[in-house]
XYZ file of C-alpha atoms in Angstrom:
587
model
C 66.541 9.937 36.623
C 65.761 11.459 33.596
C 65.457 8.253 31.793
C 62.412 7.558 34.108
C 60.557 10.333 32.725
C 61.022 9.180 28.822
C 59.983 5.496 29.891
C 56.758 7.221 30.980
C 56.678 9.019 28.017
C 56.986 6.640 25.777
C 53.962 4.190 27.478
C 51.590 6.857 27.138
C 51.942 6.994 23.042
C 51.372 3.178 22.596
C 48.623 3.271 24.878
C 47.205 6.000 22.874
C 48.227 4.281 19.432
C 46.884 0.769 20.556
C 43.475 2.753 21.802
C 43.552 4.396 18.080
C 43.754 0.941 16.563
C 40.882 -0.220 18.013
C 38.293 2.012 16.045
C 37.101 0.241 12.876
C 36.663 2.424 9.133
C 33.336 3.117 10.488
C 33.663 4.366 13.863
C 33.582 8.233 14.011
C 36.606 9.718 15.625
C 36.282 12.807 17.722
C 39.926 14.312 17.961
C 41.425 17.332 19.992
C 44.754 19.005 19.906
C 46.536 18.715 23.435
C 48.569 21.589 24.018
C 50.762 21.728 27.379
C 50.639 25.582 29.253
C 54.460 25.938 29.213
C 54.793 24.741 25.493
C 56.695 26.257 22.840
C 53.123 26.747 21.147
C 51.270 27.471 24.045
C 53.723 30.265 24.294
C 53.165 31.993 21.062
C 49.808 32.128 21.466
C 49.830 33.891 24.799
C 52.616 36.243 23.111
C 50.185 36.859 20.798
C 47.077 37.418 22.761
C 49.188 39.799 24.817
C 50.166 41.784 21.465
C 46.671 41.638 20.414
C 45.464 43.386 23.460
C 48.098 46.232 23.238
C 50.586 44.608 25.728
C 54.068 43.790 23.903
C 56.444 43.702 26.280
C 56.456 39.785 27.435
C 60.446 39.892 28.524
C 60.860 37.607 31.397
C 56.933 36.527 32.088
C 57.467 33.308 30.570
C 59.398 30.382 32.681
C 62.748 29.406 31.182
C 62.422 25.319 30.676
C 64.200 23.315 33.153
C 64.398 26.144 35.920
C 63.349 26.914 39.616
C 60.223 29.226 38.502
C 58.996 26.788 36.027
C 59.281 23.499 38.323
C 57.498 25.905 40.716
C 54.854 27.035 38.289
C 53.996 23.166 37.464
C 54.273 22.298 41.015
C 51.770 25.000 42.145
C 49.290 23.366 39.562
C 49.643 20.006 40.371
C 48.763 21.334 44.375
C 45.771 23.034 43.400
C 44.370 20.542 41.084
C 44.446 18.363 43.881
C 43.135 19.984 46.353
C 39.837 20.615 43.583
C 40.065 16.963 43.342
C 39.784 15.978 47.148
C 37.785 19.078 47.744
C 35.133 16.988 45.656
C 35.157 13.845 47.859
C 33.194 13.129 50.630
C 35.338 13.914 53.428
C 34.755 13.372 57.825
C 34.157 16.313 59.445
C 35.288 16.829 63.236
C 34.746 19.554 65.731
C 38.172 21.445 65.697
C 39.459 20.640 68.581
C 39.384 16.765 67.141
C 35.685 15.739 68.145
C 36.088 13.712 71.295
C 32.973 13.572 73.650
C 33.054 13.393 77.479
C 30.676 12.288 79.720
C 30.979 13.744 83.314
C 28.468 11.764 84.933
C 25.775 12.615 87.301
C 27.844 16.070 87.781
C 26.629 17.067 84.133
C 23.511 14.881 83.878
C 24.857 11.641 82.228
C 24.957 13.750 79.185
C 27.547 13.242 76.012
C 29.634 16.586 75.688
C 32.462 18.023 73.033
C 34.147 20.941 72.363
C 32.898 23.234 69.289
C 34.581 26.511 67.976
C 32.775 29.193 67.063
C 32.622 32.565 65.359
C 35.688 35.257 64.328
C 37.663 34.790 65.932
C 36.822 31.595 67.880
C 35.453 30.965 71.112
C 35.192 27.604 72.958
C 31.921 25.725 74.043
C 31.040 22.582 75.802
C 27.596 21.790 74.155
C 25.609 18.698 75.101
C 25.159 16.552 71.914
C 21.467 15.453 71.383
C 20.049 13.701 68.345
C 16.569 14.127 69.662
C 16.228 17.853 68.825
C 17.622 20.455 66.076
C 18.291 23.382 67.550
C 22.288 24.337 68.053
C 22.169 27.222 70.659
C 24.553 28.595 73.319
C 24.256 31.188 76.290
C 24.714 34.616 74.707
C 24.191 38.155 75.950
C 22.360 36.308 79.035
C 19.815 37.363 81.375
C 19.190 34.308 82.847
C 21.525 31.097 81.908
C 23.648 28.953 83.691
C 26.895 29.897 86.256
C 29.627 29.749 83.864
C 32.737 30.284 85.858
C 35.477 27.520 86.866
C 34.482 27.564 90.231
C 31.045 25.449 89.493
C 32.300 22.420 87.772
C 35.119 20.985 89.537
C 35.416 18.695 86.489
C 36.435 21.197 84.483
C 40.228 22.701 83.323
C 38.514 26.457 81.916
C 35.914 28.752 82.148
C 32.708 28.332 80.214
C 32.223 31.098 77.685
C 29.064 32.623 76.465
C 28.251 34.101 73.052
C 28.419 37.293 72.017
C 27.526 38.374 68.204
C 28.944 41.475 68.257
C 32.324 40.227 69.296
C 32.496 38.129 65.998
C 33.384 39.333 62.594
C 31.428 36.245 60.879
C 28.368 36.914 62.928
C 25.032 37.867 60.911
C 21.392 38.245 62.149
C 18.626 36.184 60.885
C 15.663 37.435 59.766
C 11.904 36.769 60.157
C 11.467 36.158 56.527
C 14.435 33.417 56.193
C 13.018 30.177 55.752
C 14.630 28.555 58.610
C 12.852 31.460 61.057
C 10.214 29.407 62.595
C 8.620 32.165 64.853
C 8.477 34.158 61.328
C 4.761 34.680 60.959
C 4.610 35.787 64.009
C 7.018 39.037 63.154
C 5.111 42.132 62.534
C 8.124 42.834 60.035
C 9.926 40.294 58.298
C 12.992 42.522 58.350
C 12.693 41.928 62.267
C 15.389 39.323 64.084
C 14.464 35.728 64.113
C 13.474 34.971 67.633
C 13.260 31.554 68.917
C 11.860 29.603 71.981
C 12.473 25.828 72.179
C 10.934 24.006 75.117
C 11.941 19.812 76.108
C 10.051 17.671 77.634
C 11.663 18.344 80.937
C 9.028 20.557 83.330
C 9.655 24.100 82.180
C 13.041 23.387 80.829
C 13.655 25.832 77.494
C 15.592 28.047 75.676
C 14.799 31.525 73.750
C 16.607 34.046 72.859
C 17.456 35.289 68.904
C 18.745 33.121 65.634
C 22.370 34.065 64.043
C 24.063 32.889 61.401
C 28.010 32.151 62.105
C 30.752 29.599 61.135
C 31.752 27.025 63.261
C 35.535 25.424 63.134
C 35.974 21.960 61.678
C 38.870 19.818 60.547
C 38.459 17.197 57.895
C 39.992 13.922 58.971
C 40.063 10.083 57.562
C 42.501 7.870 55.955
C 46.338 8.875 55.876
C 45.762 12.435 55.149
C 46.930 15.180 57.129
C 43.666 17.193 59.132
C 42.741 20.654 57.580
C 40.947 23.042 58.854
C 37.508 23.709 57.252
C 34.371 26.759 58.155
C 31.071 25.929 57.828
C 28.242 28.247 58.048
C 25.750 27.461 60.550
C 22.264 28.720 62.553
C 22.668 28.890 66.025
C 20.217 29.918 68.847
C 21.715 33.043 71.014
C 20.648 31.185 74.110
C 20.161 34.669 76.127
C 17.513 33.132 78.861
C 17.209 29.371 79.502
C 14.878 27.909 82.628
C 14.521 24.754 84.360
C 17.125 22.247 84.592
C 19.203 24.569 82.634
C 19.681 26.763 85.112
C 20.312 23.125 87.222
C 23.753 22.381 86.322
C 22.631 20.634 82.754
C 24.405 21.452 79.582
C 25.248 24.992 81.091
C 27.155 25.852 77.953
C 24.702 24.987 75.242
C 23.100 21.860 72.907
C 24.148 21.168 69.947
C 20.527 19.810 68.190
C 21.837 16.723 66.088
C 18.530 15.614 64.732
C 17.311 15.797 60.725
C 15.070 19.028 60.802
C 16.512 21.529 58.131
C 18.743 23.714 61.087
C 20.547 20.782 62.743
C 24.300 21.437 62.131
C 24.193 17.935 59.745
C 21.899 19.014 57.739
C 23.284 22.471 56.883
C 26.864 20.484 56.537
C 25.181 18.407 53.886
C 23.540 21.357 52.258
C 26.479 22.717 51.975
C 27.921 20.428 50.362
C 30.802 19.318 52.746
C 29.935 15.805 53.630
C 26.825 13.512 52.781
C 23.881 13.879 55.434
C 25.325 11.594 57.905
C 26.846 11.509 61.267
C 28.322 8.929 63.470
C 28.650 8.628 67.445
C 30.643 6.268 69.186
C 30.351 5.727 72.997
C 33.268 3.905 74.756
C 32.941 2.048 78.141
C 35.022 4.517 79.545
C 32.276 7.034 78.500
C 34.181 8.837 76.699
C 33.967 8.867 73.002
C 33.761 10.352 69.155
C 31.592 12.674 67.088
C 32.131 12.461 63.125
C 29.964 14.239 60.558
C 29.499 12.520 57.228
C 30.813 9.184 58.338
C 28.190 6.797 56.801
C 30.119 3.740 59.088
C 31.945 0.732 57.569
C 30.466 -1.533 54.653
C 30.258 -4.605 57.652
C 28.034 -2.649 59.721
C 24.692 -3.763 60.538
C 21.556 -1.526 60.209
C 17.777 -1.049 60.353
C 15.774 1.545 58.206
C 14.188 4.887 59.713
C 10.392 5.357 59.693
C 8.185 8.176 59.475
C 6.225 9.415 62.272
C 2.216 10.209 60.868
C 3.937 10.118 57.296
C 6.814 12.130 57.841
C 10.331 11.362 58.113
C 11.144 14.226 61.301
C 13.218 12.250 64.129
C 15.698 9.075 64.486
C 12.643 6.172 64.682
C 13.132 2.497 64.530
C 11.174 -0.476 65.257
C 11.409 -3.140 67.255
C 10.510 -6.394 66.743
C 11.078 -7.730 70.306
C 13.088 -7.602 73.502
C 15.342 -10.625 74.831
C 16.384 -11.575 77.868
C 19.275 -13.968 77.474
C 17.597 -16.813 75.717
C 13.800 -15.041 76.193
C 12.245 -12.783 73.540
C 9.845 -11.846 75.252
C 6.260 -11.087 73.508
C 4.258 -8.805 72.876
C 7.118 -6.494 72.707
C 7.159 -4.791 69.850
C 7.409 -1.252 69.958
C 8.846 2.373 67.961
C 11.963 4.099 69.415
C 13.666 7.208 69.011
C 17.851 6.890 69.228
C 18.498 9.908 71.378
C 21.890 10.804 72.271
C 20.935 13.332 74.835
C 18.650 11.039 76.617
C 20.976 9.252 79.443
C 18.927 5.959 79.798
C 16.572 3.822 77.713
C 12.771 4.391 78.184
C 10.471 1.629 77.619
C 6.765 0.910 77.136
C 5.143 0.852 80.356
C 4.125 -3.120 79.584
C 7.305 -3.847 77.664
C 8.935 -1.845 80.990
C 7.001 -4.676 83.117
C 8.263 -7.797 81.313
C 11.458 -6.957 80.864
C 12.274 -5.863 84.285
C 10.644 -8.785 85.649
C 12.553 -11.334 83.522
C 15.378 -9.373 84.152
C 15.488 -9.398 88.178
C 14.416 -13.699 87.481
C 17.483 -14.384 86.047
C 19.845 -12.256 88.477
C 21.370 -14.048 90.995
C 20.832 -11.297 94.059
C 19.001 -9.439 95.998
C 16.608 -6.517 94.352
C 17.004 -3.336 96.149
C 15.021 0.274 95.477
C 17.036 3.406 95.054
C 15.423 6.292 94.594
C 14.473 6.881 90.936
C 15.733 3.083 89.886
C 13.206 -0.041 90.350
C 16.047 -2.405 89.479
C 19.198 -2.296 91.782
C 21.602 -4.709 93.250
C 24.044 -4.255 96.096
C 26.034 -7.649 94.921
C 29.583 -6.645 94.019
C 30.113 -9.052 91.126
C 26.581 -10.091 89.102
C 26.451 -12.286 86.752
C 23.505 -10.567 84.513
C 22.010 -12.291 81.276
C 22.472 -10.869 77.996
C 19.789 -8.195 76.553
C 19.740 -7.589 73.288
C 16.855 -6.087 70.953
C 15.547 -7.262 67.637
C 14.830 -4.301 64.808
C 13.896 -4.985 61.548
C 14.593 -7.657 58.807
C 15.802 -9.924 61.889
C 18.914 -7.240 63.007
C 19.674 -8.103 66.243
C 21.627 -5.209 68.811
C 23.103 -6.731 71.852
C 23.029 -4.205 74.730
C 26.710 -4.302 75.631
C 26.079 -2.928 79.428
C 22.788 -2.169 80.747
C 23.610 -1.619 84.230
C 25.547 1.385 86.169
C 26.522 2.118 89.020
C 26.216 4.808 91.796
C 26.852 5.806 95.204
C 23.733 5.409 97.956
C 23.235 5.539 101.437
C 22.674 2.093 101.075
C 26.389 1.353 99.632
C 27.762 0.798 95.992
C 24.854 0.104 93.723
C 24.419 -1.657 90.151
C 21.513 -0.430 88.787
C 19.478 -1.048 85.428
C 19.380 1.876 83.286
C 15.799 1.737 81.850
C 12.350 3.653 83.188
C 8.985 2.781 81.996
C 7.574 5.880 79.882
C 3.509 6.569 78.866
C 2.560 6.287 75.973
C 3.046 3.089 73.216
C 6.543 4.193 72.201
C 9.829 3.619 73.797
C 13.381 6.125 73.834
C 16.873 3.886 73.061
C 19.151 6.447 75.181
C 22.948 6.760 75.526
C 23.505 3.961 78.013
C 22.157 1.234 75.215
C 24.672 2.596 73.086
C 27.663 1.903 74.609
C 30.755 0.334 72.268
C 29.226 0.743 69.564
C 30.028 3.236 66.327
C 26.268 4.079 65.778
C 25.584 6.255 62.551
C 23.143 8.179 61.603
C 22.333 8.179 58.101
C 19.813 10.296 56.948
C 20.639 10.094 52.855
C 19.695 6.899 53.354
C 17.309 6.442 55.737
C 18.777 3.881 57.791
C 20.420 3.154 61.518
C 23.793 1.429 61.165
C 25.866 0.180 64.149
C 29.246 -1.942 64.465
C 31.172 -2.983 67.694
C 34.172 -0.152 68.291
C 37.010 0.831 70.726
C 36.130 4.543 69.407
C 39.585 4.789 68.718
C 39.982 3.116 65.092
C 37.734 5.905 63.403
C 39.052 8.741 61.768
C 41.811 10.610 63.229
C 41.897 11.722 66.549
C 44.482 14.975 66.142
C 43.605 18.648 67.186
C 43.746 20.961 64.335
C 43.832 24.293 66.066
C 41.090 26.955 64.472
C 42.135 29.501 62.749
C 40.156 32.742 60.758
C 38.799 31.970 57.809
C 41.271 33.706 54.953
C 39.668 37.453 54.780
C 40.484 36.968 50.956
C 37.613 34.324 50.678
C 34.516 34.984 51.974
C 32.451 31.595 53.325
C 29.935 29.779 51.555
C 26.508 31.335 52.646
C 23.687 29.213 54.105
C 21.526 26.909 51.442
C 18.028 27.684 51.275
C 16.711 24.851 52.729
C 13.265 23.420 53.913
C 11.328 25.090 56.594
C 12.644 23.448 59.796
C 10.167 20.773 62.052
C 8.951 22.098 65.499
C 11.725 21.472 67.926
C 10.125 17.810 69.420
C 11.320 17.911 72.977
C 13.024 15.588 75.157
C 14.333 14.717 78.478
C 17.166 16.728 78.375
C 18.337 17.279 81.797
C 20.244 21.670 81.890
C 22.070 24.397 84.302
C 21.973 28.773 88.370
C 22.513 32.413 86.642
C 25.278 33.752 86.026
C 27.388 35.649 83.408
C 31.005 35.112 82.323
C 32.898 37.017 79.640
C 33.629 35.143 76.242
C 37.179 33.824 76.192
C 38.289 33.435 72.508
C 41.138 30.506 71.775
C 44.448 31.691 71.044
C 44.693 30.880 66.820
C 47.690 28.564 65.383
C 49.196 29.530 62.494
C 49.510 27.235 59.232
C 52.014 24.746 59.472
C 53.260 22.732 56.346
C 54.551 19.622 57.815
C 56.366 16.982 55.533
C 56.301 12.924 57.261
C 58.880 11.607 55.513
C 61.451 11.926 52.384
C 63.010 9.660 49.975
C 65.785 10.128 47.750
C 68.221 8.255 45.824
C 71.598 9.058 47.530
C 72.103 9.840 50.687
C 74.308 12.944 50.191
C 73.343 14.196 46.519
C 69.787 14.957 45.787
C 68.468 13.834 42.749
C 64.805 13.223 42.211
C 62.984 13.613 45.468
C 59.868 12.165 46.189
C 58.212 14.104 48.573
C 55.009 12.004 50.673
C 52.518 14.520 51.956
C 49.955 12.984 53.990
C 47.311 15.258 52.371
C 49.022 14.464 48.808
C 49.897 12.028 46.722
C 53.434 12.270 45.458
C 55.224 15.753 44.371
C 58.392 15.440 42.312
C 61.372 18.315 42.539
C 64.612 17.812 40.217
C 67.696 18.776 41.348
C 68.759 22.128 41.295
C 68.910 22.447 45.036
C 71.771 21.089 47.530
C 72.699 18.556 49.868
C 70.544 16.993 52.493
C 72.692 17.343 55.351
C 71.627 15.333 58.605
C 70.129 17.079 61.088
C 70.141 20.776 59.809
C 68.118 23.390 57.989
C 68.020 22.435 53.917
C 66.609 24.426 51.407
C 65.318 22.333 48.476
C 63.431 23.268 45.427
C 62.515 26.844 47.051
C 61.563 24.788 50.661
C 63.180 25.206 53.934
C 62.706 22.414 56.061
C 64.507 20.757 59.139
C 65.391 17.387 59.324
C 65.663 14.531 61.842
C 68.606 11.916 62.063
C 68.077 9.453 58.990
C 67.712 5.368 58.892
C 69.285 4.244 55.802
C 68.306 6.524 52.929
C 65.125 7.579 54.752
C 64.490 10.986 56.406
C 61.763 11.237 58.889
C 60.957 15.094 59.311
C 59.629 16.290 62.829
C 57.344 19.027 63.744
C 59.939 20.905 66.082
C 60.854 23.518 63.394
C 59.013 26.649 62.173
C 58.512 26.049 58.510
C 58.906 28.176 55.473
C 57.712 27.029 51.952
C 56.504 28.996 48.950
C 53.089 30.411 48.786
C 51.877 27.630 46.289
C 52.681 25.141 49.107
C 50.879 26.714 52.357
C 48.824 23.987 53.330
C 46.427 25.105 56.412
């Protein structure tokens, strides 16, 4: 294979002799020597730096060409050169435990839910995901939250946890004079703890309690490459006495705040530089679905721009144009909306509310019936209901895949449609408008995007188990950012008190899995060709031994198991405990 190498060689000087060629007499010609680290040259000068700083003895700290420790040496480069390379690309960004949401119906209040790691070493929440406030907080140290055992929530395979700072290695307080502190001038010492208080729109619904800095588990996903595990610093409210209908059975584990003020979990991912300031949700029919951070959605996608509320850009607002009803857009309809994920159902203009509805129930073939709560509802098994779709700006239209559901009533099985009338000129586009669709939140560039998904084409949908952070690297610290907006409430529906000990997740070790190898003969190893799905391709002469089916082989300094082979292909499985050199631990 050798011969490979010279080929390659050889290229590279005429391309660099044909480049030289181009420059006329006149053209100024910048030159630098190139001198390779394991070099004959490169070698006497580090033999002589050494002498020069009183160290002569250089026996056996210089690779021998050709052998194990250099191939290793080089190999160990290449590895972390690339992992400074992709460590500079945008990147998606899951929850740990892969990012899926879960909607639990009426049990949970209709609400979107996932599963978010947090602090050293981890513990396990179910937070409600809403896009209509900031604020990431959890029950912590309570006095008054929400019953967190098993026993409430049916639904449910675990325990809830609640938060406790002290148990956490990564935990730190936040301070009154930190930027982010919104209660700060009201400290009589800025050295004081951060307090918070955020109240919703919901009668008397809140949380308060204190604000902490800690690192929540993520694992970076897309493409073919293999998810890692990633910490990001975060604030998060220690939730330690929620009312209303949080003590009702609503998001009884926390909310993780998804909207653009400065201590949303997006925008400290962006300001740390992990991902752009983006995020996508994707609701299936089956109500189940995916959270990415960073994902600015698919070139094809079609959007409408953000706008400012009284000059400012502070929540998810879009306008629209009108409101159809099958083959009637219906006028004067035009109205501003906030997209808010953590409001179950769409809330409309009390005359856009009117019009609608009543074009709505004109073109349904059945009988209108009142639940309680729901204008709109229909005891007919099968309806055939007319398409609803709204126009935003520049003429995008969104066609409301679903805006019925149905529930249980004394009165039988009901279809109901999901929208209220609200005061006030502006309108809510809630969860149930959202369904099969990838909607993304873009707030780099200002804009709404949305395409039609299964919510199982994006990313990668693997659990990468959390793991500490290495105590050898200490995490990025939180960006000073801008002072965050007051927490805008919403109708976020909550959970009866109750206390439960925090219940940390068992941590995985690092695995370095290999998919597949390729060599040239099936029992002598040559030149093998190595395809990491985090990597491009790694190259290991032979010094090493056979590949024997179905058995242990060390390689190059690896240990690795193998699976039966097709041809001259080896497809390696994840049933064996691997054991690599330290260059190659891949998290």
């Amino acid at each position: 294979m050798e011969f490979r190498f010279a080929a390659i060689l050889v290229s590279i000087n005429l391309l660099l002799f044909f480049d030289a060629c181009l420059c006329t007499a006149t053209t100024p010609i910048y030159s630098s020597r190139l001198i390779h680290r394991f070099s004959d040259e490169a070698q006497q000068l580090w033999v002589s730096k050494r002498k020069s700083n009183g160290k002569s003895n250089t026996q056996g700290a210089w690779p021998e060409k050709k052998s194990l420790e250099h191939m290793r040496l080089l190999l160990g480069g290449d590895l972390q050169r690339q992992r400074l390379r992709l460590g500079t690309q945008n990147q998606l960004l899951v929850p740990s435990q892969g990012g899926q949401t879960y909607n639990y119906g009426n049990d949970l209040g209709w609400l979107h839910y996932t599963w978010i790691d947090v602090g050293t070493p981890n513990t396990s929440f179910l937070v409600a995901l809403d896009a209509g406030s900031d604020l990431f907080w959890v029950p912590c140290d309570c006095i008054q939250c929400a019953p967190l055992s098993l026993s409430y929530y049916y639904m449910l395979d675990r325990d809830l946890s609640q938060y406790s700072p002290s148990h956490s290695s990564t935990s730190k307080h936040l301070s009154c004079s930190h930027e982010l502190c919104d209660h700060g001038p009201n400290c009589k010492n800025p050295k004081e703890h951060c307090p918070y208080t955020v109240k919703y729109l919901s009668d008397d619904t809140s949380s308060s309690g204190f604000l902490f800095e800690d690192q929540i588990h993520l694992a970076s996903v897309g493409g073919n490459k293999q998810p890692s595990t990633a910490w990001a610093p975060v604030i998060l409210g220690c939730g330690s006495k929620q009312s209303g209908e949080y003590l009702d059975g609503i998001a009884p584990d926390g909310l993780m705040g998804l909207g653009p003020g400065g201590i949303s979990v997006p925008s400290l991912l962006a300001k740390s530089g992990l991902v752009p300031h983006s995020f996508s949700f994707c609701f299936d029919k089956s109500y189940s679905g995916r959270l990415l951070f960073g994902d600015q959605g698919p070139t094809s996608q079609r959007s409408t721009p953000f706008l400012p509320s009284k000059g400012k850009y502070v929540a998810y607002i879009v306008k629209v144009e009108s409101y159809c009803v099958a083959n009637s857009c219906l006028k004067p309809t035009e109205f501003k909306a906030q997209v808010d994920t953590g409001s179950s159902f769409t809330y409309l203009p009390h005359e856009t509310y009117e019009q609608v509805a009543a074009e709505f129930d004109k073109q349904v073939n059945a009988k209108r019936i009142k639940a309680q709560g729901f204008d709109y509802c229909y005891k007919a098994r099968s309806l055939k209901l007319p398409s609803m779709k709204l126009i935003f700006s520049m003429n995008q239209s969104f066609v409301i895949e679903n805006p019925m559901f149905q529930i249980a009533d004394n009165q039988g099985d009901l279809s109901c449609l999901g929208i209220h009338p609200m005061d006030g000129s502006d309108g809510i586009i809630g969860q149930n408008f959202l369904m099969g669709y990838r909607m993304v939140f873009d707030w780099e560039k200002l804009k709404l995007g949305w395409s039609i998904s299964n919510c199982q084409d994006i990313g990668d949908s693997r659990e990468v188990h959390p793991t500490s952070p290495p105590s050898s690297a200490s995490p990025k610290s939180l960006p000073t950012i801008e002072q965050q907006r007051p927490h805008s409430g919403h109708a976020v529906p909550p959970a009866v008190a109750g206390r439960a000990p925090p219940k940390p997740s068992a941590a995985s070790p690092p695995l370095l899995i290999f998919t597949e190898i390729l060599w040239e003969s099936v029992m002598e190893v040559g030149l093998l060709a190595l395809s990491l799905r985090s990597l491009p391709l790694v190259y290991i002469p032979q010094f090493t031994t056979r590949l024997v089916k179905g058995s242990l082989t060390h390689v190059g300094g690896f240990a690795f198991g193998t699976s039966p082979y097709q041809k001259n292909k080896c497809v390696l499985t994840t049933n064996f405990v691997w054991r690599t050199l330290d260059i190659l631990l891949i998290a």
